[in-house]
Amino acid sequence: ADRELLDILLANGAITRDQYDRLLKKKEPLTKNDVEISLKKGLHFKTADGNFETKIGGRMHLQAAYHDRDNIAGQNIDDGLEIRRGRLYAKGVLYHDWKYTAEYDFAGNKTHIKDLWVAYTGLKSYGLDFIGFGHQKQPYSLEVEMSSNDIPFIERALDYGFTEAVVDRALGMRLQTHGHYWFAAAGLYGESIGKGNDEGWGTAGRFILAPLHDQEKVVHLGVRGAYREPNDDRQQDFHYKSTHQSNLKLVNTGTMRNVDNTALVGAEAAFVYGPVSLEGEYTHAMVERKKGLSDLDFDGFHVQATWSLTGESRAAAYKLKDGEFKRLKPHQYFSLSQGGLGAWELAARYAWIDLNDQEVKGGRAQDFTMALNWYLNPNIRLMFDWTHQLNNSRIKQAEDLDIFQLRTQLTF
Amino acid sequence: ADRELLDILLANGAITRDQYDRLLKKKEPLTKNDVEISLKKGLHFKTADGNFETKIGGRMHLQAAYHDRDNIAGQNIDDGLEIRRGRLYAKGVLYHDWKYTAEYDFAGNKTHIKDLWVAYTGLKSYGLDFIGFGHQKQPYSLEVEMSSNDIPFIERALDYGFTEAVVDRALGMRLQTHGHYWFAAAGLYGESIGKGNDEGWGTAGRFILAPLHDQEKVVHLGVRGAYREPNDDRQQDFHYKSTHQSNLKLVNTGTMRNVDNTALVGAEAAFVYGPVSLEGEYTHAMVERKKGLSDLDFDGFHVQATWSLTGESRAAAYKLKDGEFKRLKPHQYFSLSQGGLGAWELAARYAWIDLNDQEVKGGRAQDFTMALNWYLNPNIRLMFDWTHQLNNSRIKQAEDLDIFQLRTQLTF
Amino acid sequence: ADRELLDILLANGAITRDQYDRLLKKKEPLTKNDVEISLKKGLHFKTADGNFETKIGGRMHLQAAYHDRDNIAGQNIDDGLEIRRGRLYAKGVLYHDWKYTAEYDFAGNKTHIKDLWVAYTGLKSYGLDFIGFGHQKQPYSLEVEMSSNDIPFIERALDYGFTEAVVDRALGMRLQTHGHYWFAAAGLYGESIGKGNDEGWGTAGRFILAPLHDQEKVVHLGVRGAYREPNDDRQQDFHYKSTHQSNLKLVNTGTMRNVDNTALVGAEAAFVYGPVSLEGEYTHAMVERKKGLSDLDFDGFHVQATWSLTGESRAAAYKLKDGEFKRLKPHQYFSLSQGGLGAWELAARYAWIDLNDQEVKGGRAQDFTMALNWYLNPNIRLMFDWTHQLNNSRIKQAEDLDIFQLRTQLTF
């Protein structure tokens, strides 16, 4: 009733116009004990001094996949519906200088710890954004660093065959910082959770130069490297499946043994100009082996373009401090009653991987993907992907295979 | 201090009686940033405009089961204590036109995705309450549609042998709507989570006519049907266990093979008159088989009555818009210090199923259950069920078996 | 704007000084609907009348373990990093007289229900603090009753070999109460979750006398007993591993068969004087066997001391009403910018267990642990433990083994 009360007091002459204006203008704490609440992007609480923050939320990725053939090389192809991701998280800020995330996935009626880490942010005046401890992503690839909520395709590209195996989440320590035109992150890690106890270790680093980044334009150039020594089992494998549910490995080195270490080096670039974006990543993988076995070299890359039909720019979703893009923010939200369309985005991707070297015949494959994405509002995205398999040196019958995927994505 | 301030301003003549009344009457947002909070039924947040809502909560069902025999037909009977359900959920409303639920169960130290869906509610002016996508119940049976928090017995009846197998939760799409005197829901589904990838599909629908429903009386009449084609394994089975923990299948078709499809048709009715309710459901199940095998026909039903000793009516918990009853709302809450009793309810159920047809000898069984339920407050319910097995054509020794179950139920 | 409005109304003569004072003094509810919010120890909501409360939070224990030998008695020793605990919880108060906790652990990508119970607290005027139902700890040992967030060592002591096996969490009923100088708890239990259906049962009780306890000093003396009958499998075993991740059982009875029952009796004591604390626990375990097998007797104990280098007293964290210590509360919090150190604590522990009796040669072992703990703030603790294995009658090669453990602990 405050405004109404003030109106009345003014009209009655109990307060002056000047007093009225001053009282109205004063910004109040959002609740009496200074905790602001928002329900828009997760359930979000923040103390007015910013020293404490808590956010609770999750995501659902409901996906359907369909291959246009039932059987390839004598193998039945799995299609169907699945909950690709079903998560809950809590994240927050504690005593100003600490932040944390605890995110759990229950897809497939299984439990997976995703992000579970605590980070110290009190070294910013010393040039370090944070140092984090726990289960977290390793800094290497733009596509892997970006959330599955944000990348413009339903699944990551063929070169994820390398990055999934070497630089996805692991237990360890990560340092990260950024300047006006650059970003750097590096980390030291053991294995991921559940990968056995007598563990291997790895390190990874990523450096980004972004000489131009505003609300409409981005130039993003990056180099990165990763090194990993395996468990005592001395094994490594690289593969890529046609879909998440699928049992069809389009490329697959199988288990490489006597591995001393695996190293990845690569580069990435992204450019945004208004509603159009271009992005590419390249990785060269080297597997050093023991017992006189010769080293192995593999390569992979993808290039992709997106075009926002409704005019939004991915530049507005670029976060240099995290070295990544968030997902497209629709200018207007879909609403039948109020006439909003949401954002519509077209995307295309070409990917290539070569897992053949020496006696390892993992296959050389290429595919092409077209995507249509509908961002109904900041929480809901519908995605449709069509992937066409081009050459495949490992499974000839996989050539010209068409794969259709559909996702209903909710973040809450 | 607002009311007190207004009192003073009125007394001092700074505002008029009329202004005073208007200011007092105006419903204020519960917090300054317009987020209302309630802790009564889960942790509940709602923006004043109703466009956003978040609810966090869960349930615990702690159950004990006891069979009055240790051994039936050479088989030891499992008794004991268990967490029957141990859940957490988040649900809410986003941008007015969307609602979602994410509910996970951890009973038995296992993970199960229960409800995980998002629904569009923006078509109400076109006559559709919502269209939902994700993992959700299939509309067929009142007893299955009702939450385990709400049904007046600890476990569902013998005909759950059909409904559990065919119309429990699955991944898919559901449409639902209602009018003043009717309710309709239909859906199209793949399999449930974790049921393999090369999946079957099904459809289900339910129509309710409720010519009378107020706070004291309900007449609820329904018809329903479901159709499902199995996985490539072409299998189906129907069974019903004596308790959840039990290894004793009272009836059991075993695996029926070469199944082309399974169809259920049925009817349901419920009547409430003050503290008394009657309810019944009937299902006819048809299994069509391939390879010249003849079709199979099975039947099952249950009828039940409840009587609220403390006078509450289940009519007050009838929600036609969801086609179901919520649980009894106690008039007064149990309190030693303030003298409340909670609500006390007696219930009785007779159930019958016939799983014998052709060469399939799943058994014909009947049982009778008496229940005493104590609703201490809206969050806590204690339940005691005594089930007496009547005829059983499959396991003669199960006849006259008495089963006692106890539940401590918490919803938070 | 209330205060400012009142200032103006006073100045303008619309209210009197007396009215002004009265309005200012009146304690306001923290939010308009009387829900207080805090983000400091979990996300905490409380109605102003205290009848409802909800708290949401969790914990992360990120641990590293290292043994100074790779191989003992022909067995490789597992070292490495792990998420020792990764939890989420909801707890609260409902309708004044009820409280509950639901806590789930997802460490190792597995699901474990930890606390999941509801308790009635409406009998306080009859001398009972609460009666709780569900999955909960059994009252026996100070070290087991205390949370892993609070004990001053990374893992519990050698005599946890007895208590883990007999009195850790189980499904059942617990009664608890306390007076000015005493605490008592007792319970009746089935098995823990997932331990099979045809279950054993147990009972446990603990009585504490605390003739002195203030903010600087504590005298805590306790006796306790537990009795348990096993499952129909009639088995029991006691063992203790060198670390949680380790596959090295320092002592291990193996499976003892034909067990009729297991009983534990013991005593515990704790003394705090300013920054110094002493604590000890002793358990005598008796295993009665059937089929004429003679009974087995085992013993174990630990004594430990802690010293807070920064002056905090564990007495301030003593909660007699729960019969336990919470963790040390730092006087000042670590902050580079504001100069706080947090609390620093040194601790030492000597532990001894004898699992040899009759034909059972589980081993007799002793170890010594030194710990350095850094409590950065109420939510974050870093721990470093060095354990030196002394005599070991079972595995001679384990003598003089040094084990190093590190924990990053977050509670949110």
GROMACS .gro file of N, CA, C and O in nm, chain A residues 2 5-6 9 14-15 19 22-23 26 28 31-33 35 37 45 47 52-54 56 90 94-95 98 100 102 104 106 111-113 116-118 120 122-123 133-134 171 190 193 197-199, chain C residues 1-2 4-5 8-9 12 28 30-31 36-37 39-40 43 45 56 60 62 78-83 86-88 106-111 245 333-334 336 376-380 408 410-412:
model
  376
    2ASP      N    1   0.217   0.112   0.001
    2ASP     CA    2   0.302   0.228   0.022
    2ASP      C    3   0.273   0.342  -0.075
    2ASP      O    4   0.256   0.456  -0.034
    5LEU      N    5  -0.062   0.484  -0.011
    5LEU     CA    6  -0.059   0.562   0.113
    5LEU      C    7   0.006   0.698   0.090
    5LEU      O    8  -0.045   0.802   0.133
    6LEU      N    9   0.118   0.696   0.019
    6LEU     CA   10   0.187   0.823  -0.008
    6LEU      C   11   0.099   0.917  -0.090
    6LEU      O   12   0.093   1.037  -0.064
    9LEU      N   13  -0.147   1.064   0.151
    9LEU     CA   14  -0.085   1.159   0.243
    9LEU      C   15  -0.052   1.289   0.170
    9LEU      O   16  -0.068   1.398   0.225
   14ALA      N   17  -0.056   1.587   0.430
   14ALA     CA   18   0.022   1.540   0.544
   14ALA      C   19   0.170   1.533   0.509
   14ALA      O   20   0.255   1.532   0.597
   15ILE      N   21   0.201   1.521   0.381
   15ILE     CA   22   0.340   1.531   0.335
   15ILE      C   23   0.344   1.624   0.214
   15ILE      O   24   0.242   1.643   0.146
   19GLN      N   25   0.870   1.574  -0.032
   19GLN     CA   26   0.883   1.455   0.053
   19GLN      C   27   0.830   1.332  -0.019
   19GLN      O   28   0.889   1.224  -0.013
   22ARG      N   29   1.078   1.212  -0.275
   22ARG     CA   30   1.195   1.151  -0.215
   22ARG      C   31   1.162   1.009  -0.164
   22ARG      O   32   1.236   0.914  -0.185
   23LEU      N   33   1.047   0.995  -0.102
   23LEU     CA   34   1.007   0.865  -0.047
   23LEU      C   35   0.984   0.764  -0.158
   23LEU      O   36   1.018   0.646  -0.146
   26LYS      N   37   1.328   0.637  -0.330
   26LYS     CA   38   1.423   0.557  -0.252
   26LYS      C   39   1.412   0.409  -0.287
   26LYS      O   40   1.307   0.348  -0.275
   28GLU      N   41   1.423   0.045  -0.225
   28GLU     CA   42   1.415  -0.037  -0.104
   28GLU      C   43   1.483  -0.172  -0.123
   28GLU      O   44   1.487  -0.225  -0.233
   31THR      N   45   1.352  -0.750   0.016
   31THR     CA   46   1.273  -0.797   0.129
   31THR      C   47   1.331  -0.730   0.251
   31THR      O   48   1.442  -0.680   0.249
   32LYS      N   49   1.260  -0.739   0.357
   32LYS     CA   50   1.300  -0.668   0.476
   32LYS      C   51   1.435  -0.713   0.528
   32LYS      O   52   1.509  -0.638   0.586
   33ASN      N   53   1.466  -0.842   0.511
   33ASN     CA   54   1.598  -0.884   0.555
   33ASN      C   55   1.695  -0.888   0.438
   33ASN      O   56   1.789  -0.964   0.437
   35VAL      N   57   1.703  -0.993   0.137
   35VAL     CA   58   1.724  -1.103   0.045
   35VAL      C   59   1.636  -1.082  -0.076
   35VAL      O   60   1.514  -1.073  -0.064
   37ILE      N   61   1.475  -1.209  -0.425
   37ILE     CA   62   1.430  -1.339  -0.476
   37ILE      C   63   1.390  -1.323  -0.621
   37ILE      O   64   1.321  -1.228  -0.655
   45PHE      N   65   1.826  -1.656  -0.485
   45PHE     CA   66   1.828  -1.570  -0.367
   45PHE      C   67   1.962  -1.499  -0.359
   45PHE      O   68   2.065  -1.560  -0.387
   47THR      N   69   2.167  -1.188  -0.114
   47THR     CA   70   2.161  -1.083  -0.012
   47THR      C   71   2.194  -0.951  -0.079
   47THR      O   72   2.268  -0.945  -0.178
   52PHE      N   73   2.621  -1.330  -0.016
   52PHE     CA   74   2.563  -1.464  -0.019
   52PHE      C   75   2.464  -1.475  -0.133
   52PHE      O   76   2.390  -1.380  -0.159
   53GLU      N   77   2.465  -1.589  -0.192
   53GLU     CA   78   2.376  -1.611  -0.304
   53GLU      C   79   2.346  -1.761  -0.308
   53GLU      O   80   2.434  -1.842  -0.282
   54THR      N   81   2.223  -1.797  -0.340
   54THR     CA   82   2.189  -1.938  -0.359
   54THR      C   83   2.096  -1.948  -0.478
   54THR      O   84   2.008  -1.865  -0.495
   56ILE      N   85   1.880  -2.250  -0.703
   56ILE     CA   86   1.839  -2.390  -0.713
   56ILE      C   87   1.765  -2.408  -0.844
   56ILE      O   88   1.682  -2.324  -0.880
   90ALA      N   89   2.228  -2.702  -0.702
   90ALA     CA   90   2.234  -2.589  -0.609
   90ALA      C   91   2.367  -2.522  -0.635
   90ALA      O   92   2.469  -2.589  -0.651
   94LEU      N   93   2.928  -1.781  -0.103
   94LEU     CA   94   2.936  -1.783   0.043
   94LEU      C   95   3.042  -1.684   0.089
   94LEU      O   96   3.154  -1.686   0.036
   95TYR      N   97   3.010  -1.602   0.185
   95TYR     CA   98   3.107  -1.508   0.241
   95TYR      C   99   3.187  -1.435   0.134
   95TYR      O  100   3.308  -1.424   0.143
   98TRP      N  101   3.370  -1.698  -0.196
   98TRP     CA  102   3.361  -1.838  -0.233
   98TRP      C  103   3.240  -1.860  -0.320
   98TRP      O  104   3.135  -1.804  -0.296
  100TYR      N  105   3.027  -2.195  -0.535
  100TYR     CA  106   3.020  -2.341  -0.546
  100TYR      C  107   2.909  -2.380  -0.641
  100TYR      O  108   2.816  -2.301  -0.667
  102ALA      N  109   2.679  -2.757  -0.712
  102ALA     CA  110   2.654  -2.900  -0.691
  102ALA      C  111   2.543  -2.938  -0.788
  102ALA      O  112   2.429  -2.895  -0.771
  104TYR      N  113   2.363  -3.258  -1.008
  104TYR     CA  114   2.349  -3.403  -1.019
  104TYR      C  115   2.256  -3.437  -1.135
  104TYR      O  116   2.156  -3.370  -1.155
  106PHE      N  117   2.022  -3.740  -1.321
  106PHE     CA  118   1.954  -3.866  -1.294
  106PHE      C  119   1.900  -3.930  -1.422
  106PHE      O  120   1.815  -4.019  -1.414
  111THR      N  121   2.263  -4.222  -1.144
  111THR     CA  122   2.312  -4.101  -1.077
  111THR      C  123   2.447  -4.064  -1.132
  111THR      O  124   2.536  -4.150  -1.141
  112HIS      N  125   2.462  -3.939  -1.171
  112HIS     CA  126   2.594  -3.889  -1.209
  112HIS      C  127   2.616  -3.753  -1.145
  112HIS      O  128   2.535  -3.663  -1.161
  113ILE      N  129   2.727  -3.743  -1.073
  113ILE     CA  130   2.769  -3.613  -1.026
  113ILE      C  131   2.822  -3.537  -1.146
  113ILE      O  132   2.912  -3.585  -1.215
  116LEU      N  133   3.058  -3.046  -0.926
  116LEU     CA  134   3.055  -3.045  -0.780
  116LEU      C  135   3.188  -2.988  -0.735
  116LEU      O  136   3.288  -3.059  -0.728
  117TRP      N  137   3.188  -2.858  -0.710
  117TRP     CA  138   3.314  -2.791  -0.679
  117TRP      C  139   3.291  -2.668  -0.594
  117TRP      O  140   3.181  -2.615  -0.586
  118VAL      N  141   3.398  -2.625  -0.529
  118VAL     CA  142   3.399  -2.500  -0.455
  118VAL      C  143   3.519  -2.420  -0.505
  118VAL      O  144   3.624  -2.478  -0.535
  120TYR      N  145   3.755  -2.045  -0.480
  120TYR     CA  146   3.792  -1.925  -0.407
  120TYR      C  147   3.806  -1.810  -0.506
  120TYR      O  148   3.880  -1.822  -0.605
  122GLY      N  149   3.872  -1.487  -0.401
  122GLY     CA  150   3.928  -1.373  -0.326
  122GLY      C  151   4.062  -1.323  -0.379
  122GLY      O  152   4.125  -1.239  -0.317
  123LEU      N  153   4.104  -1.377  -0.494
  123LEU     CA  154   4.233  -1.336  -0.549
  123LEU      C  155   4.217  -1.248  -0.672
  123LEU      O  156   4.311  -1.231  -0.751
  133PHE      N  157   3.807  -2.625  -0.681
  133PHE     CA  158   3.843  -2.761  -0.642
  133PHE      C  159   3.721  -2.850  -0.649
  133PHE      O  160   3.617  -2.816  -0.593
  134GLY      N  161   3.735  -2.964  -0.715
  134GLY     CA  162   3.623  -3.058  -0.718
  134GLY      C  163   3.609  -3.120  -0.856
  134GLY      O  164   3.705  -3.130  -0.932
  171LEU      N  165   3.804  -3.481  -1.150
  171LEU     CA  166   3.831  -3.430  -1.016
  171LEU      C  167   3.964  -3.356  -1.018
  171LEU      O  168   4.065  -3.414  -1.062
  190GLY      N  169   4.282  -3.542  -1.160
  190GLY     CA  170   4.285  -3.687  -1.158
  190GLY      C  171   4.183  -3.737  -1.261
  190GLY      O  172   4.166  -3.678  -1.367
  193ILE      N  173   3.478  -3.916  -1.182
  193ILE     CA  174   3.422  -4.001  -1.075
  193ILE      C  175   3.388  -4.139  -1.131
  193ILE      O  176   3.334  -4.150  -1.240
  197ASN      N  177   4.017  -4.636  -0.886
  197ASN     CA  178   4.087  -4.567  -0.780
  197ASN      C  179   4.233  -4.538  -0.809
  197ASN      O  180   4.285  -4.434  -0.771
  198ASP      N  181   4.300  -4.628  -0.873
  198ASP     CA  182   4.443  -4.607  -0.892
  198ASP      C  183   4.462  -4.521  -1.015
  198ASP      O  184   4.491  -4.568  -1.123
  199GLU      N  185   4.448  -4.392  -0.995
  199GLU     CA  186   4.407  -4.311  -1.105
  199GLU      C  187   4.519  -4.246  -1.185
  199GLU      O  188   4.628  -4.222  -1.137
  825ALA      N  189   1.084   0.238   0.302
  825ALA     CA  190   1.069   0.382   0.327
  825ALA      C  191   1.007   0.408   0.464
  825ALA      O  192   0.988   0.523   0.501
  826ASP      N  193   0.975   0.302   0.539
  826ASP     CA  194   0.895   0.323   0.659
  826ASP      C  195   0.957   0.424   0.756
  826ASP      O  196   0.891   0.516   0.803
  828GLU      N  197   1.179   0.650   0.704
  828GLU     CA  198   1.184   0.783   0.644
  828GLU      C  199   1.044   0.846   0.642
  828GLU      O  200   1.028   0.965   0.671
  829LEU      N  201   0.944   0.763   0.611
  829LEU     CA  202   0.806   0.812   0.612
  829LEU      C  203   0.768   0.858   0.751
  829LEU      O  204   0.710   0.966   0.769
  832ILE      N  205   0.917   1.186   0.839
  832ILE     CA  206   0.847   1.297   0.773
  832ILE      C  207   0.713   1.325   0.839
  832ILE      O  208   0.679   1.441   0.868
  833LEU      N  209   0.639   1.218   0.869
  833LEU     CA  210   0.508   1.237   0.932
  833LEU      C  211   0.524   1.304   1.068
  833LEU      O  212   0.444   1.389   1.107
  836ASN      N  213   0.612   1.671   1.009
  836ASN     CA  214   0.496   1.743   0.959
  836ASN      C  215   0.384   1.752   1.062
  836ASN      O  216   0.279   1.807   1.033
  852GLU      N  217   0.925  -0.577   1.331
  852GLU     CA  218   0.850  -0.619   1.214
  852GLU      C  219   0.886  -0.761   1.173
  852GLU      O  220   1.000  -0.804   1.190
  854LEU      N  221   1.017  -1.021   0.916
  854LEU     CA  222   1.124  -0.992   0.822
  854LEU      C  223   1.074  -0.981   0.679
  854LEU      O  224   1.131  -0.912   0.598
  855THR      N  225   0.971  -1.055   0.648
  855THR     CA  226   0.905  -1.027   0.521
  855THR      C  227   0.759  -1.010   0.552
  855THR      O  228   0.712  -1.046   0.660
  860GLU      N  229   1.124  -1.547   0.745
  860GLU     CA  230   1.263  -1.501   0.751
  860GLU      C  231   1.347  -1.588   0.659
  860GLU      O  232   1.325  -1.708   0.649
  861ILE      N  233   1.445  -1.527   0.597
  861ILE     CA  234   1.531  -1.601   0.504
  861ILE      C  235   1.675  -1.579   0.543
  861ILE      O  236   1.716  -1.467   0.573
  863LEU      N  237   2.080  -1.716   0.410
  863LEU     CA  238   2.156  -1.794   0.313
  863LEU      C  239   2.286  -1.846   0.373
  863LEU      O  240   2.368  -1.902   0.303
  864LYS      N  241   2.307  -1.829   0.503
  864LYS     CA  242   2.438  -1.857   0.559
  864LYS      C  243   2.465  -2.005   0.582
  864LYS      O  244   2.570  -2.056   0.550
  867LEU      N  245   2.011  -2.284   0.272
  867LEU     CA  246   1.906  -2.189   0.238
  867LEU      C  247   1.798  -2.211   0.342
  867LEU      O  248   1.738  -2.319   0.348
  869PHE      N  249   1.457  -2.098   0.565
  869PHE     CA  250   1.333  -2.021   0.576
  869PHE      C  251   1.265  -2.056   0.707
  869PHE      O  252   1.263  -2.172   0.748
  880ILE      N  253   1.742  -2.601   0.301
  880ILE     CA  254   1.790  -2.679   0.188
  880ILE      C  255   1.940  -2.659   0.178
  880ILE      O  256   1.990  -2.547   0.191
  884MET      N  257   2.991  -3.116   0.020
  884MET     CA  258   3.089  -3.180  -0.067
  884MET      C  259   3.213  -3.210   0.015
  884MET      O  260   3.267  -3.121   0.079
  886LEU      N  261   3.564  -3.340  -0.084
  886LEU     CA  262   3.658  -3.379  -0.189
  886LEU      C  263   3.784  -3.428  -0.120
  886LEU      O  264   3.848  -3.352  -0.048
  902ASP      N  265   4.505  -4.879  -0.341
  902ASP     CA  266   4.437  -4.775  -0.419
  902ASP      C  267   4.457  -4.639  -0.357
  902ASP      O  268   4.425  -4.618  -0.239
  903ASP      N  269   4.507  -4.546  -0.435
  903ASP     CA  270   4.517  -4.407  -0.393
  903ASP      C  271   4.438  -4.321  -0.490
  903ASP      O  272   4.392  -4.369  -0.593
  904GLY      N  273   4.426  -4.194  -0.459
  904GLY     CA  274   4.366  -4.105  -0.557
  904GLY      C  275   4.270  -4.006  -0.497
  904GLY      O  276   4.262  -3.987  -0.375
  905LEU      N  277   4.198  -3.943  -0.586
  905LEU     CA  278   4.101  -3.840  -0.552
  905LEU      C  279   3.961  -3.899  -0.556
  905LEU      O  280   3.931  -3.982  -0.641
  906GLU      N  281   3.875  -3.852  -0.469
  906GLU     CA  282   3.736  -3.895  -0.478
  906GLU      C  283   3.645  -3.789  -0.418
  906GLU      O  284   3.686  -3.708  -0.335
  907ILE      N  285   3.520  -3.791  -0.462
  907ILE     CA  286   3.415  -3.720  -0.389
  907ILE      C  287   3.372  -3.818  -0.281
  907ILE      O  288   3.304  -3.917  -0.309
  910GLY      N  289   2.882  -3.635  -0.147
  910GLY     CA  290   2.822  -3.532  -0.233
  910GLY      C  291   2.672  -3.536  -0.208
  910GLY      O  292   2.603  -3.621  -0.262
  911ARG      N  293   2.624  -3.446  -0.124
  911ARG     CA  294   2.488  -3.461  -0.073
  911ARG      C  295   2.399  -3.341  -0.099
  911ARG      O  296   2.445  -3.230  -0.120
  912LEU      N  297   2.272  -3.369  -0.096
  912LEU     CA  298   2.168  -3.267  -0.092
  912LEU      C  299   2.073  -3.302   0.021
  912LEU      O  300   2.047  -3.419   0.046
  930PHE      N  301   2.522  -3.875  -0.323
  930PHE     CA  302   2.544  -3.921  -0.460
  930PHE      C  303   2.691  -3.948  -0.488
  930PHE      O  304   2.731  -3.958  -0.604
  931ALA      N  305   2.770  -3.960  -0.383
  931ALA     CA  306   2.914  -3.986  -0.401
  931ALA      C  307   2.936  -4.113  -0.482
  931ALA      O  308   2.859  -4.209  -0.472
  932GLY      N  309   3.040  -4.113  -0.563
  932GLY     CA  310   3.073  -4.230  -0.643
  932GLY      C  311   2.969  -4.258  -0.750
  932GLY      O  312   2.960  -4.370  -0.801
  933ASN      N  313   2.889  -4.156  -0.785
  933ASN     CA  314   2.780  -4.174  -0.882
  933ASN      C  315   2.682  -4.283  -0.838
  933ASN      O  316   2.620  -4.349  -0.921
  934LYS      N  317   2.671  -4.302  -0.707
  934LYS     CA  318   2.571  -4.394  -0.652
  934LYS      C  319   2.473  -4.314  -0.568
  934LYS      O  320   2.501  -4.201  -0.529
  935THR      N  321   2.359  -4.373  -0.541
  935THR     CA  322   2.259  -4.308  -0.458
  935THR      C  323   2.253  -4.375  -0.322
  935THR      O  324   2.245  -4.498  -0.315
 1069GLN      N  325   3.874  -4.506   0.015
 1069GLN     CA  326   3.892  -4.556  -0.121
 1069GLN      C  327   3.969  -4.687  -0.122
 1069GLN      O  328   3.973  -4.757  -0.223
 1157TYR      N  329   3.675  -1.501   1.026
 1157TYR     CA  330   3.673  -1.581   0.904
 1157TYR      C  331   3.789  -1.543   0.815
 1157TYR      O  332   3.833  -1.428   0.815
 1158PHE      N  333   3.836  -1.641   0.741
 1158PHE     CA  334   3.947  -1.614   0.650
 1158PHE      C  335   3.907  -1.512   0.545
 1158PHE      O  336   3.805  -1.526   0.479
 1160LEU      N  337   4.142  -1.251   0.273
 1160LEU     CA  338   4.265  -1.181   0.235
 1160LEU      C  339   4.246  -1.031   0.245
 1160LEU      O  340   4.333  -0.959   0.293
 1200LEU      N  341   3.797  -2.215   0.750
 1200LEU     CA  342   3.807  -2.082   0.687
 1200LEU      C  343   3.688  -1.995   0.722
 1200LEU      O  344   3.700  -1.874   0.737
 1201ASN      N  345   3.575  -2.057   0.731
 1201ASN     CA  346   3.452  -1.989   0.774
 1201ASN      C  347   3.354  -2.100   0.812
 1201ASN      O  348   3.391  -2.218   0.809
 1202PRO      N  349   3.232  -2.067   0.849
 1202PRO     CA  350   3.143  -2.175   0.895
 1202PRO      C  351   3.112  -2.279   0.787
 1202PRO      O  352   3.066  -2.388   0.818
 1203ASN      N  353   3.139  -2.248   0.661
 1203ASN     CA  354   3.101  -2.340   0.553
 1203ASN      C  355   3.217  -2.418   0.494
 1203ASN      O  356   3.195  -2.518   0.425
 1204ILE      N  357   3.338  -2.374   0.514
 1204ILE     CA  358   3.451  -2.435   0.444
 1204ILE      C  359   3.559  -2.476   0.542
 1204ILE      O  360   3.600  -2.398   0.629
 1232THR      N  361   3.891  -3.118   0.111
 1232THR     CA  362   3.827  -2.987   0.095
 1232THR      C  363   3.680  -3.008   0.128
 1232THR      O  364   3.612  -3.086   0.061
 1234LEU      N  365   3.301  -2.858   0.195
 1234LEU     CA  366   3.207  -2.749   0.174
 1234LEU      C  367   3.072  -2.792   0.229
 1234LEU      O  368   3.023  -2.900   0.196
 1235THR      N  369   3.012  -2.710   0.310
 1235THR     CA  370   2.870  -2.728   0.342
 1235THR      C  371   2.798  -2.606   0.290
 1235THR      O  372   2.844  -2.494   0.306
 1236PHE      N  373   2.688  -2.632   0.224
 1236PHE     CA  374   2.615  -2.519   0.166
 1236PHE      C  375   2.467  -2.528   0.197
 1236PHE      O  376   2.426  -2.620   0.266
   0.00000   0.00000   0.00000
